[in-house]
mmCIF file of C-alpha atoms in Angstrom:
data_model
loop_
_atom_site.group_PDB
_atom_site.id
_atom_site.type_symbol
_atom_site.label_atom_id
_atom_site.label_comp_id
_atom_site.label_asym_id
_atom_site.label_seq_id
_atom_site.Cartn_x
_atom_site.Cartn_y
_atom_site.Cartn_z
ATOM 1 C CA MET A 1 -0.216 0.190 -0.359
ATOM 2 C CA ALA A 2 2.413 2.312 1.120
ATOM 3 C CA GLY A 3 4.707 1.797 -2.626
ATOM 4 C CA LEU A 4 1.023 2.549 -4.642
ATOM 5 C CA VAL A 5 0.914 5.177 -2.592
ATOM 6 C CA MET A 6 4.804 6.829 -3.731
ATOM 7 C CA VAL A 7 3.945 5.968 -6.981
ATOM 8 C CA LEU A 8 0.744 7.941 -6.729
ATOM 9 C CA ARG A 9 1.865 11.009 -5.065
ATOM 10 C CA VAL A 10 5.303 11.020 -8.426
ATOM 11 C CA ARG A 11 2.811 10.920 -10.513
ATOM 12 C CA ALA A 12 1.297 13.842 -9.183
ATOM 13 C CA GLY A 13 4.111 15.737 -9.281
ATOM 14 C CA LEU A 14 4.819 14.550 -12.870
ATOM 15 C CA CYS A 15 1.302 15.967 -13.676
ATOM 16 C CA GLN A 16 1.959 18.910 -12.443
ATOM 17 C CA HIS A 17 5.202 20.190 -13.260
ATOM 18 C CA HIS A 18 3.836 18.998 -16.811
ATOM 19 C CA SER A 19 0.988 21.168 -16.580
ATOM 20 C CA LEU A 20 3.012 24.319 -15.540
ATOM 21 C CA GLY A 21 5.768 23.905 -18.989
ATOM 22 C CA SER A 22 8.228 21.975 -16.227
ATOM 23 C CA THR A 23 11.703 21.082 -17.699
ATOM 24 C CA VAL A 24 13.615 19.466 -16.445
ATOM 25 C CA PRO A 25 17.129 22.022 -16.871
ATOM 26 C CA SER A 26 13.976 24.437 -15.317
ATOM 27 C CA LEU A 27 13.986 22.141 -12.494
ATOM 28 C CA PHE A 28 17.170 21.900 -11.652
ATOM 29 C CA SER A 29 17.890 25.023 -12.151
ATOM 30 C CA GLN A 30 15.565 25.554 -9.502
ATOM 31 C CA ARG A 31 17.037 23.023 -7.146
ATOM 32 C CA VAL A 32 20.474 24.549 -7.777
ATOM 33 C CA ALA A 33 18.946 28.678 -6.675
ATOM 34 C CA LEU A 34 17.005 27.113 -3.323
ATOM 35 C CA HIS A 35 19.956 24.866 -2.632
ATOM 36 C CA PRO A 36 23.651 25.606 -3.633
ATOM 37 C CA ASP A 37 26.197 24.096 -1.562
ATOM 38 C CA LYS A 38 23.979 21.337 -0.559
ATOM 39 C CA PRO A 39 25.337 18.145 -1.347
ATOM 40 C CA ALA A 40 24.169 17.032 -5.044
ATOM 41 C CA LEU A 41 26.196 13.891 -6.213
ATOM 42 C CA VAL A 42 28.233 11.607 -4.078
ATOM 43 C CA ASP A 43 30.778 9.068 -6.154
ATOM 44 C CA ASP A 44 29.938 5.808 -4.139
ATOM 45 C CA HIS A 45 33.490 4.779 -4.759
ATOM 46 C CA SER A 46 35.367 7.609 -3.281
ATOM 47 C CA GLY A 47 33.140 9.424 -1.777
ATOM 48 C CA GLU A 48 33.912 12.638 -3.554
ATOM 49 C CA VAL A 49 30.584 14.904 -3.411
ATOM 50 C CA TRP A 50 29.517 17.483 -5.670
ATOM 51 C CA THR A 51 27.041 20.146 -4.305
ATOM 52 C CA PHE A 52 24.582 21.083 -7.308
ATOM 53 C CA ARG A 53 26.351 24.685 -7.610
ATOM 54 C CA GLU A 54 29.302 21.871 -8.315
ATOM 55 C CA LEU A 55 27.182 19.980 -10.683
ATOM 56 C CA ALA A 56 25.401 22.970 -12.341
ATOM 57 C CA GLU A 57 29.089 24.542 -13.263
ATOM 58 C CA GLN A 58 30.134 21.361 -14.965
ATOM 59 C CA SER A 59 26.905 21.224 -16.685
ATOM 60 C CA HIS A 60 27.451 24.722 -18.022
ATOM 61 C CA ALA A 61 30.915 23.673 -18.643
ATOM 62 C CA VAL A 62 29.960 20.910 -20.925
ATOM 63 C CA ALA A 63 27.205 23.057 -22.750
ATOM 64 C CA HIS A 64 29.724 25.897 -23.847
ATOM 65 C CA TRP A 65 32.054 22.707 -25.029
ATOM 66 C CA ALA A 66 28.932 21.369 -27.498
ATOM 67 C CA LEU A 67 28.585 24.618 -28.462
ATOM 68 C CA ALA A 68 32.195 25.386 -29.014
ATOM 69 C CA GLN A 69 31.624 21.789 -31.559
ATOM 70 C CA GLY A 70 29.442 23.449 -33.234
ATOM 71 C CA TRP A 71 26.323 22.014 -31.699
ATOM 72 C CA GLU A 72 22.958 24.188 -31.846
ATOM 73 C CA PRO A 73 19.769 23.802 -29.870
ATOM 74 C CA GLY A 74 16.972 20.899 -31.225
ATOM 75 C CA ASP A 75 20.625 18.820 -32.414
ATOM 76 C CA VAL A 76 20.440 15.779 -31.417
ATOM 77 C CA VAL A 77 23.904 13.811 -30.485
ATOM 78 C CA ALA A 78 24.748 10.787 -28.734
ATOM 79 C CA LEU A 79 27.641 10.505 -25.674
ATOM 80 C CA TYR A 80 29.254 7.281 -25.156
ATOM 81 C CA LEU A 81 31.160 8.142 -21.546
ATOM 82 C CA GLU A 82 31.830 6.041 -18.484
ATOM 83 C CA SER A 83 29.934 5.948 -15.648
ATOM 84 C CA ARG A 84 32.123 8.352 -13.459
ATOM 85 C CA PRO A 85 33.069 12.103 -13.969
ATOM 86 C CA TRP A 86 35.668 13.392 -16.574
ATOM 87 C CA TRP A 87 36.600 16.528 -15.042
#
């Protein structure tokens, strides 16, 4: 029963975000603004922690790199990456 309640809550939240026109980047930006120094990712092997601010900075760096490659908003690309930080 608890699992069903959780699924319904998540579903309701997704519907609300969809109706507001929210996107993953906009929701992430909101989290960064609310909790810039809160841990966002923790590497389970090294224990290294990245805050929302640090993750946003790295995301922006990757976006600028992609733009420098000539990619434009709306382009479809595939990236083959290891499941680890590269910076």
